[in-house]
Amino acid sequence: MLATTALGSNPSRAAEAPVALGTAGSYAVLGGSTVTNTGASVINGNLGLSPGTSVTGFPPGAVNGVQHIADAAALQAQSDPGRLQSLMIL
C-alpha cells in the first residue's frame, strides 16, 4: 500500500486549471527587444516582437503564421495579464 501511495499521481497537481494566455496564446515566439534565428528553424504559430523591431534569420528560418513586429497585436500580446501569470508559474 505504501508503494502505491508514494508512486501514485498527485491529485492536487492534476486538478490545476489551464492558464489563459489571452492573445499571447497564438504566438510561438514572443520577444521584447529582438528575435534572432540561426538555421533552418520552422516556427509553427505567430512571431511577435514589441517594443523592439529587430528580427533576423528569416529566411533561412520559416514562420508558419503572421509576423507582428512592433504593431498593436504584438503590444497587446506582451501586455496580456495571462502571459505574466504563466511566466510566474514556470
PDB file of N, CA and C in Angstrom:
ATOM      1  N   MET A   1       0.826  -1.192   0.000  1.00  0.00           N
ATOM      2  CA  MET A   1       0.000   0.000   0.000  1.00  0.00           C
ATOM      3  C   MET A   1       0.869   1.255   0.000  1.00  0.00           C
ATOM      4  N   LEU A   2       1.952   1.227   0.754  1.00  0.00           N
ATOM      5  CA  LEU A   2       2.827   2.394   0.827  1.00  0.00           C
ATOM      6  C   LEU A   2       3.439   2.709  -0.528  1.00  0.00           C
ATOM      7  N   ALA A   3       3.876   1.712  -1.283  1.00  0.00           N
ATOM      8  CA  ALA A   3       4.473   1.930  -2.599  1.00  0.00           C
ATOM      9  C   ALA A   3       3.461   2.537  -3.561  1.00  0.00           C
ATOM     10  N   THR A   4       2.217   2.090  -3.501  1.00  0.00           N
ATOM     11  CA  THR A   4       1.183   2.638  -4.369  1.00  0.00           C
ATOM     12  C   THR A   4       0.938   4.106  -4.070  1.00  0.00           C
ATOM     13  N   THR A   5       0.913   4.456  -2.816  1.00  0.00           N
ATOM     14  CA  THR A   5       0.702   5.845  -2.427  1.00  0.00           C
ATOM     15  C   THR A   5       1.877   6.716  -2.843  1.00  0.00           C
ATOM     16  N   ALA A   6       3.079   6.240  -2.657  1.00  0.00           N
ATOM     17  CA  ALA A   6       4.264   7.021  -2.984  1.00  0.00           C
ATOM     18  C   ALA A   6       4.416   7.205  -4.487  1.00  0.00           C
ATOM     19  N   LEU A   7       4.025   6.216  -5.272  1.00  0.00           N
ATOM     20  CA  LEU A   7       4.192   6.292  -6.718  1.00  0.00           C
ATOM     21  C   LEU A   7       2.939   6.755  -7.440  1.00  0.00           C
ATOM     22  N   GLY A   8       1.849   6.935  -6.729  1.00  0.00           N
ATOM     23  CA  GLY A   8       0.596   7.355  -7.349  1.00  0.00           C
ATOM     24  C   GLY A   8       0.661   8.795  -7.847  1.00  0.00           C
ATOM     25  N   SER A   9      -0.343   9.202  -8.580  1.00  0.00           N
ATOM     26  CA  SER A   9      -0.383  10.564  -9.102  1.00  0.00           C
ATOM     27  C   SER A   9      -0.707  11.550  -7.988  1.00  0.00           C
ATOM     28  N   ASN A  10      -0.383  12.775  -8.234  1.00  0.00           N
ATOM     29  CA  ASN A  10      -0.656  13.844  -7.284  1.00  0.00           C
ATOM     30  C   ASN A  10      -1.970  14.507  -7.690  1.00  0.00           C
ATOM     31  N   PRO A  11      -3.093  14.210  -7.015  1.00  0.00           N
ATOM     32  CA  PRO A  11      -4.391  14.732  -7.432  1.00  0.00           C
ATOM     33  C   PRO A  11      -4.470  16.251  -7.414  1.00  0.00           C
ATOM     34  N   SER A  12      -3.781  16.918  -6.529  1.00  0.00           N
ATOM     35  CA  SER A  12      -3.858  18.378  -6.496  1.00  0.00           C
ATOM     36  C   SER A  12      -3.177  18.986  -7.716  1.00  0.00           C
ATOM     37  N   ARG A  13      -2.133  18.363  -8.222  1.00  0.00           N
ATOM     38  CA  ARG A  13      -1.444  18.848  -9.421  1.00  0.00           C
ATOM     39  C   ARG A  13      -2.311  18.627 -10.657  1.00  0.00           C
ATOM     40  N   ALA A  14      -2.995  17.498 -10.723  1.00  0.00           N
ATOM     41  CA  ALA A  14      -3.813  17.175 -11.887  1.00  0.00           C
ATOM     42  C   ALA A  14      -5.047  18.064 -11.972  1.00  0.00           C
ATOM     43  N   ALA A  15      -5.472  18.664 -10.881  1.00  0.00           N
ATOM     44  CA  ALA A  15      -6.694  19.453 -10.871  1.00  0.00           C
ATOM     45  C   ALA A  15      -6.477  20.919 -11.248  1.00  0.00           C
ATOM     46  N   GLU A  16      -5.248  21.328 -11.505  1.00  0.00           N
ATOM     47  CA  GLU A  16      -4.989  22.730 -11.832  1.00  0.00           C
ATOM     48  C   GLU A  16      -5.634  23.099 -13.161  1.00  0.00           C
ATOM     49  N   ALA A  17      -6.211  24.279 -13.200  1.00  0.00           N
ATOM     50  CA  ALA A  17      -6.828  24.771 -14.427  1.00  0.00           C
ATOM     51  C   ALA A  17      -5.749  25.302 -15.374  1.00  0.00           C
ATOM     52  N   PRO A  18      -5.975  25.208 -16.680  1.00  0.00           N
ATOM     53  CA  PRO A  18      -5.003  25.756 -17.623  1.00  0.00           C
ATOM     54  C   PRO A  18      -4.918  27.276 -17.484  1.00  0.00           C
ATOM     55  N   VAL A  19      -3.769  27.811 -17.788  1.00  0.00           N
ATOM     56  CA  VAL A  19      -3.554  29.249 -17.707  1.00  0.00           C
ATOM     57  C   VAL A  19      -4.051  29.897 -18.993  1.00  0.00           C
ATOM     58  N   ALA A  20      -4.874  30.916 -18.867  1.00  0.00           N
ATOM     59  CA  ALA A  20      -5.358  31.661 -20.026  1.00  0.00           C
ATOM     60  C   ALA A  20      -4.267  32.616 -20.484  1.00  0.00           C
ATOM     61  N   LEU A  21      -3.801  32.450 -21.716  1.00  0.00           N
ATOM     62  CA  LEU A  21      -2.725  33.296 -22.240  1.00  0.00           C
ATOM     63  C   LEU A  21      -3.239  34.523 -22.977  1.00  0.00           C
ATOM     64  N   GLY A  22      -4.539  34.625 -23.145  1.00  0.00           N
ATOM     65  CA  GLY A  22      -5.074  35.768 -23.880  1.00  0.00           C
ATOM     66  C   GLY A  22      -4.575  35.745 -25.315  1.00  0.00           C
ATOM     67  N   THR A  23      -4.287  36.907 -25.862  1.00  0.00           N
ATOM     68  CA  THR A  23      -3.826  36.972 -27.248  1.00  0.00           C
ATOM     69  C   THR A  23      -2.430  36.394 -27.416  1.00  0.00           C
ATOM     70  N   ALA A  24      -1.672  36.235 -26.345  1.00  0.00           N
ATOM     71  CA  ALA A  24      -0.334  35.650 -26.442  1.00  0.00           C
ATOM     72  C   ALA A  24      -0.392  34.165 -26.792  1.00  0.00           C
ATOM     73  N   GLY A  25      -1.546  33.545 -26.651  1.00  0.00           N
ATOM     74  CA  GLY A  25      -1.684  32.123 -26.911  1.00  0.00           C
ATOM     75  C   GLY A  25      -1.416  31.707 -28.346  1.00  0.00           C
ATOM     76  N   SER A  26      -1.556  32.606 -29.307  1.00  0.00           N
ATOM     77  CA  SER A  26      -1.328  32.249 -30.713  1.00  0.00           C
ATOM     78  C   SER A  26       0.122  32.432 -31.140  1.00  0.00           C
ATOM     79  N   TYR A  27       0.975  32.869 -30.216  1.00  0.00           N
ATOM     80  CA  TYR A  27       2.376  33.139 -30.545  1.00  0.00           C
ATOM     81  C   TYR A  27       3.263  31.963 -30.164  1.00  0.00           C
ATOM     82  N   ALA A  28       4.077  31.517 -31.123  1.00  0.00           N
ATOM     83  CA  ALA A  28       5.097  30.511 -30.839  1.00  0.00           C
ATOM     84  C   ALA A  28       6.356  31.196 -30.325  1.00  0.00           C
ATOM     85  N   VAL A  29       6.601  32.413 -30.798  1.00  0.00           N
ATOM     86  CA  VAL A  29       7.732  33.230 -30.360  1.00  0.00           C
ATOM     87  C   VAL A  29       7.195  34.620 -30.053  1.00  0.00           C
ATOM     88  N   LEU A  30       7.513  35.128 -28.862  1.00  0.00           N
ATOM     89  CA  LEU A  30       7.085  36.474 -28.481  1.00  0.00           C
ATOM     90  C   LEU A  30       8.246  37.134 -27.749  1.00  0.00           C
ATOM     91  N   GLY A  31       8.914  38.053 -28.434  1.00  0.00           N
ATOM     92  CA  GLY A  31      10.100  38.704 -27.884  1.00  0.00           C
ATOM     93  C   GLY A  31       9.842  40.140 -27.501  1.00  0.00           C
ATOM     94  N   GLY A  32      10.782  40.693 -26.750  1.00  0.00           N
ATOM     95  CA  GLY A  32      10.660  42.067 -26.301  1.00  0.00           C
ATOM     96  C   GLY A  32      11.593  43.038 -27.009  1.00  0.00           C
ATOM     97  N   SER A  33      12.840  42.631 -27.281  1.00  0.00           N
ATOM     98  CA  SER A  33      13.779  43.565 -27.903  1.00  0.00           C
ATOM     99  C   SER A  33      14.268  43.083 -29.258  1.00  0.00           C
ATOM    100  N   THR A  34      14.523  41.791 -29.409  1.00  0.00           N
ATOM    101  CA  THR A  34      14.982  41.250 -30.689  1.00  0.00           C
ATOM    102  C   THR A  34      14.644  39.761 -30.771  1.00  0.00           C
ATOM    103  N   VAL A  35      14.476  39.271 -31.985  1.00  0.00           N
ATOM    104  CA  VAL A  35      14.303  37.843 -32.236  1.00  0.00           C
ATOM    105  C   VAL A  35      15.362  37.458 -33.254  1.00  0.00           C
ATOM    106  N   THR A  36      16.196  36.489 -32.896  1.00  0.00           N
ATOM    107  CA  THR A  36      17.274  36.044 -33.774  1.00  0.00           C
ATOM    108  C   THR A  36      17.162  34.548 -34.008  1.00  0.00           C
ATOM    109  N   ASN A  37      17.197  34.153 -35.257  1.00  0.00           N
ATOM    110  CA  ASN A  37      17.178  32.745 -35.627  1.00  0.00           C
ATOM    111  C   ASN A  37      18.492  32.414 -36.319  1.00  0.00           C
ATOM    112  N   THR A  38      19.030  31.243 -36.004  1.00  0.00           N
ATOM    113  CA  THR A  38      20.241  30.776 -36.690  1.00  0.00           C
ATOM    114  C   THR A  38      19.970  29.379 -37.211  1.00  0.00           C
ATOM    115  N   GLY A  39      19.700  29.269 -38.473  1.00  0.00           N
ATOM    116  CA  GLY A  39      19.465  27.966 -39.066  1.00  0.00           C
ATOM    117  C   GLY A  39      18.102  27.858 -39.703  1.00  0.00           C
ATOM    118  N   ALA A  40      17.761  26.630 -40.042  1.00  0.00           N
ATOM    119  CA  ALA A  40      16.525  26.361 -40.776  1.00  0.00           C
ATOM    120  C   ALA A  40      15.381  26.027 -39.823  1.00  0.00           C
ATOM    121  N   SER A  41      15.152  26.856 -38.834  1.00  0.00           N
ATOM    122  CA  SER A  41      14.058  26.641 -37.880  1.00  0.00           C
ATOM    123  C   SER A  41      12.711  26.817 -38.560  1.00  0.00           C
ATOM    124  N   VAL A  42      11.713  26.098 -38.061  1.00  0.00           N
ATOM    125  CA  VAL A  42      10.340  26.261 -38.525  1.00  0.00           C
ATOM    126  C   VAL A  42       9.504  26.638 -37.309  1.00  0.00           C
ATOM    127  N   ILE A  43       8.921  27.818 -37.340  1.00  0.00           N
ATOM    128  CA  ILE A  43       8.088  28.328 -36.258  1.00  0.00           C
ATOM    129  C   ILE A  43       6.633  28.091 -36.649  1.00  0.00           C
ATOM    130  N   ASN A  44       5.924  27.269 -35.888  1.00  0.00           N
ATOM    131  CA  ASN A  44       4.518  26.983 -36.162  1.00  0.00           C
ATOM    132  C   ASN A  44       3.647  27.803 -35.229  1.00  0.00           C
ATOM    133  N   GLY A  45       3.264  28.960 -35.687  1.00  0.00           N
ATOM    134  CA  GLY A  45       2.485  29.910 -34.919  1.00  0.00           C
ATOM    135  C   GLY A  45       2.974  31.309 -35.250  1.00  0.00           C
ATOM    136  N   ASN A  46       2.390  32.289 -34.615  1.00  0.00           N
ATOM    137  CA  ASN A  46       2.781  33.670 -34.877  1.00  0.00           C
ATOM    138  C   ASN A  46       4.111  34.002 -34.227  1.00  0.00           C
ATOM    139  N   LEU A  47       4.803  34.965 -34.808  1.00  0.00           N
ATOM    140  CA  LEU A  47       6.021  35.518 -34.247  1.00  0.00           C
ATOM    141  C   LEU A  47       5.733  36.970 -33.931  1.00  0.00           C
ATOM    142  N   GLY A  48       5.965  37.374 -32.700  1.00  0.00           N
ATOM    143  CA  GLY A  48       5.691  38.744 -32.298  1.00  0.00           C
ATOM    144  C   GLY A  48       6.886  39.374 -31.624  1.00  0.00           C
ATOM    145  N   LEU A  49       7.007  40.676 -31.794  1.00  0.00           N
ATOM    146  CA  LEU A  49       8.090  41.435 -31.181  1.00  0.00           C
ATOM    147  C   LEU A  49       7.582  42.830 -30.849  1.00  0.00           C
ATOM    148  N   SER A  50       7.715  43.198 -29.593  1.00  0.00           N
ATOM    149  CA  SER A  50       7.315  44.541 -29.159  1.00  0.00           C
ATOM    150  C   SER A  50       7.945  44.806 -27.796  1.00  0.00           C
ATOM    151  N   PRO A  51       8.550  45.934 -27.595  1.00  0.00           N
ATOM    152  CA  PRO A  51       8.611  47.119 -28.444  1.00  0.00           C
ATOM    153  C   PRO A  51       9.753  47.108 -29.456  1.00  0.00           C
ATOM    154  N   GLY A  52      10.619  46.094 -29.446  1.00  0.00           N
ATOM    155  CA  GLY A  52      11.742  46.041 -30.378  1.00  0.00           C
ATOM    156  C   GLY A  52      11.291  45.878 -31.818  1.00  0.00           C
ATOM    157  N   THR A  53      12.256  45.992 -32.736  1.00  0.00           N
ATOM    158  CA  THR A  53      11.938  45.894 -34.157  1.00  0.00           C
ATOM    159  C   THR A  53      12.914  45.008 -34.924  1.00  0.00           C
ATOM    160  N   SER A  54      13.886  44.390 -34.255  1.00  0.00           N
ATOM    161  CA  SER A  54      14.926  43.637 -34.944  1.00  0.00           C
ATOM    162  C   SER A  54      14.608  42.138 -34.982  1.00  0.00           C
ATOM    163  N   VAL A  55      14.256  41.651 -36.169  1.00  0.00           N
ATOM    164  CA  VAL A  55      14.031  40.222 -36.394  1.00  0.00           C
ATOM    165  C   VAL A  55      15.006  39.794 -37.479  1.00  0.00           C
ATOM    166  N   THR A  56      15.874  38.829 -37.170  1.00  0.00           N
ATOM    167  CA  THR A  56      16.855  38.357 -38.147  1.00  0.00           C
ATOM    168  C   THR A  56      16.809  36.843 -38.244  1.00  0.00           C
ATOM    169  N   GLY A  57      17.196  36.333 -39.395  1.00  0.00           N
ATOM    170  CA  GLY A  57      17.292  34.900 -39.605  1.00  0.00           C
ATOM    171  C   GLY A  57      16.081  34.262 -40.242  1.00  0.00           C
ATOM    172  N   PHE A  58      15.198  35.066 -40.807  1.00  0.00           N
ATOM    173  CA  PHE A  58      14.017  34.553 -41.509  1.00  0.00           C
ATOM    174  C   PHE A  58      13.985  35.162 -42.903  1.00  0.00           C
ATOM    175  N   PRO A  59      14.405  34.484 -43.951  1.00  0.00           N
ATOM    176  CA  PRO A  59      14.965  33.155 -44.017  1.00  0.00           C
ATOM    177  C   PRO A  59      16.424  33.136 -43.554  1.00  0.00           C
ATOM    178  N   PRO A  60      16.980  31.979 -43.268  1.00  0.00           N
ATOM    179  CA  PRO A  60      16.558  30.651 -43.686  1.00  0.00           C
ATOM    180  C   PRO A  60      15.427  30.053 -42.857  1.00  0.00           C
ATOM    181  N   GLY A  61      15.140  30.591 -41.698  1.00  0.00           N
ATOM    182  CA  GLY A  61      14.024  30.093 -40.902  1.00  0.00           C
ATOM    183  C   GLY A  61      12.699  30.417 -41.565  1.00  0.00           C
ATOM    184  N   ALA A  62      11.664  29.685 -41.183  1.00  0.00           N
ATOM    185  CA  ALA A  62      10.327  29.901 -41.751  1.00  0.00           C
ATOM    186  C   ALA A  62       9.324  30.095 -40.621  1.00  0.00           C
ATOM    187  N   VAL A  63       8.366  30.990 -40.845  1.00  0.00           N
ATOM    188  CA  VAL A  63       7.299  31.239 -39.878  1.00  0.00           C
ATOM    189  C   VAL A  63       5.986  30.823 -40.522  1.00  0.00           C
ATOM    190  N   ASN A  64       5.340  29.802 -39.956  1.00  0.00           N
ATOM    191  CA  ASN A  64       4.017  29.362 -40.408  1.00  0.00           C
ATOM    192  C   ASN A  64       2.978  30.074 -39.562  1.00  0.00           C
ATOM    193  N   GLY A  65       2.877  31.347 -39.767  1.00  0.00           N
ATOM    194  CA  GLY A  65       1.980  32.218 -39.019  1.00  0.00           C
ATOM    195  C   GLY A  65       2.245  33.640 -39.465  1.00  0.00           C
ATOM    196  N   VAL A  66       1.767  34.594 -38.697  1.00  0.00           N
ATOM    197  CA  VAL A  66       1.910  36.009 -39.025  1.00  0.00           C
ATOM    198  C   VAL A  66       3.044  36.594 -38.183  1.00  0.00           C
ATOM    199  N   GLN A  67       3.831  37.455 -38.792  1.00  0.00           N
ATOM    200  CA  GLN A  67       4.857  38.182 -38.053  1.00  0.00           C
ATOM    201  C   GLN A  67       4.290  39.544 -37.642  1.00  0.00           C
ATOM    202  N   HIS A  68       4.211  39.768 -36.347  1.00  0.00           N
ATOM    203  CA  HIS A  68       3.748  41.045 -35.797  1.00  0.00           C
ATOM    204  C   HIS A  68       4.957  41.733 -35.179  1.00  0.00           C
ATOM    205  N   ILE A  69       5.496  42.708 -35.883  1.00  0.00           N
ATOM    206  CA  ILE A  69       6.703  43.391 -35.433  1.00  0.00           C
ATOM    207  C   ILE A  69       6.344  44.823 -35.039  1.00  0.00           C
ATOM    208  N   ALA A  70       6.452  45.099 -33.743  1.00  0.00           N
ATOM    209  CA  ALA A  70       6.182  46.438 -33.199  1.00  0.00           C
ATOM    210  C   ALA A  70       4.831  46.983 -33.650  1.00  0.00           C
ATOM    211  N   ASP A  71       3.820  46.126 -33.672  1.00  0.00           N
ATOM    212  CA  ASP A  71       2.477  46.584 -34.022  1.00  0.00           C
ATOM    213  C   ASP A  71       1.539  46.398 -32.824  1.00  0.00           C
ATOM    214  N   ALA A  72       0.295  46.788 -33.007  1.00  0.00           N
ATOM    215  CA  ALA A  72      -0.671  46.738 -31.908  1.00  0.00           C
ATOM    216  C   ALA A  72      -0.918  45.312 -31.417  1.00  0.00           C
ATOM    217  N   ALA A  73      -0.906  44.339 -32.328  1.00  0.00           N
ATOM    218  CA  ALA A  73      -1.150  42.953 -31.930  1.00  0.00           C
ATOM    219  C   ALA A  73      -0.027  42.432 -31.031  1.00  0.00           C
ATOM    220  N   ALA A  74       1.218  42.721 -31.374  1.00  0.00           N
ATOM    221  CA  ALA A  74       2.356  42.289 -30.551  1.00  0.00           C
ATOM    222  C   ALA A  74       2.352  42.998 -29.204  1.00  0.00           C
ATOM    223  N   LEU A  75       2.034  44.266 -29.208  1.00  0.00           N
ATOM    224  CA  LEU A  75       1.963  45.022 -27.954  1.00  0.00           C
ATOM    225  C   LEU A  75       0.894  44.447 -27.031  1.00  0.00           C
ATOM    226  N   GLN A  76      -0.266  44.094 -27.594  1.00  0.00           N
ATOM    227  CA  GLN A  76      -1.346  43.512 -26.788  1.00  0.00           C
ATOM    228  C   GLN A  76      -0.922  42.165 -26.207  1.00  0.00           C
ATOM    229  N   ALA A  77      -0.288  41.331 -27.026  1.00  0.00           N
ATOM    230  CA  ALA A  77       0.161  40.023 -26.547  1.00  0.00           C
ATOM    231  C   ALA A  77       1.180  40.178 -25.418  1.00  0.00           C
ATOM    232  N   GLN A  78       2.046  41.161 -25.518  1.00  0.00           N
ATOM    233  CA  GLN A  78       3.043  41.406 -24.473  1.00  0.00           C
ATOM    234  C   GLN A  78       2.383  41.864 -23.169  1.00  0.00           C
ATOM    235  N   SER A  79       1.275  42.554 -23.267  1.00  0.00           N
ATOM    236  CA  SER A  79       0.671  43.145 -22.073  1.00  0.00           C
ATOM    237  C   SER A  79      -0.476  42.329 -21.469  1.00  0.00           C
ATOM    238  N   ASP A  80      -0.868  41.227 -22.123  1.00  0.00           N
ATOM    239  CA  ASP A  80      -1.961  40.420 -21.567  1.00  0.00           C
ATOM    240  C   ASP A  80      -1.590  39.881 -20.189  1.00  0.00           C
ATOM    241  N   PRO A  81      -2.473  40.029 -19.220  1.00  0.00           N
ATOM    242  CA  PRO A  81      -2.167  39.579 -17.857  1.00  0.00           C
ATOM    243  C   PRO A  81      -1.945  38.079 -17.755  1.00  0.00           C
ATOM    244  N   GLY A  82      -2.562  37.291 -18.601  1.00  0.00           N
ATOM    245  CA  GLY A  82      -2.368  35.844 -18.567  1.00  0.00           C
ATOM    246  C   GLY A  82      -0.944  35.443 -18.872  1.00  0.00           C
ATOM    247  N   ARG A  83      -0.260  36.202 -19.729  1.00  0.00           N
ATOM    248  CA  ARG A  83       1.128  35.906 -20.071  1.00  0.00           C
ATOM    249  C   ARG A  83       2.008  36.032 -18.840  1.00  0.00           C
ATOM    250  N   LEU A  84       1.827  37.084 -18.071  1.00  0.00           N
ATOM    251  CA  LEU A  84       2.617  37.277 -16.861  1.00  0.00           C
ATOM    252  C   LEU A  84       2.353  36.156 -15.861  1.00  0.00           C
ATOM    253  N   GLN A  85       1.096  35.766 -15.717  1.00  0.00           N
ATOM    254  CA  GLN A  85       0.755  34.685 -14.813  1.00  0.00           C
ATOM    255  C   GLN A  85       1.439  33.389 -15.229  1.00  0.00           C
ATOM    256  N   SER A  86       1.469  33.083 -16.520  1.00  0.00           N
ATOM    257  CA  SER A  86       2.092  31.836 -16.972  1.00  0.00           C
ATOM    258  C   SER A  86       3.586  31.841 -16.728  1.00  0.00           C
ATOM    259  N   LEU A  87       4.222  32.972 -16.865  1.00  0.00           N
ATOM    260  CA  LEU A  87       5.659  33.057 -16.597  1.00  0.00           C
ATOM    261  C   LEU A  87       5.958  32.872 -15.125  1.00  0.00           C
ATOM    262  N   MET A  88       5.078  33.316 -14.269  1.00  0.00           N
ATOM    263  CA  MET A  88       5.280  33.180 -12.823  1.00  0.00           C
ATOM    264  C   MET A  88       5.137  31.728 -12.389  1.00  0.00           C
ATOM    265  N   ILE A  89       4.318  30.941 -13.077  1.00  0.00           N
ATOM    266  CA  ILE A  89       4.113  29.539 -12.742  1.00  0.00           C
ATOM    267  C   ILE A  89       5.348  28.722 -13.083  1.00  0.00           C
ATOM    268  N   LEU A  90       6.004  29.046 -14.182  1.00  0.00           N
ATOM    269  CA  LEU A  90       7.190  28.298 -14.589  1.00  0.00           C
ATOM    270  C   LEU A  90       8.228  28.497 -13.551  1.00  0.00           C
TER     271      LEU A  90
END
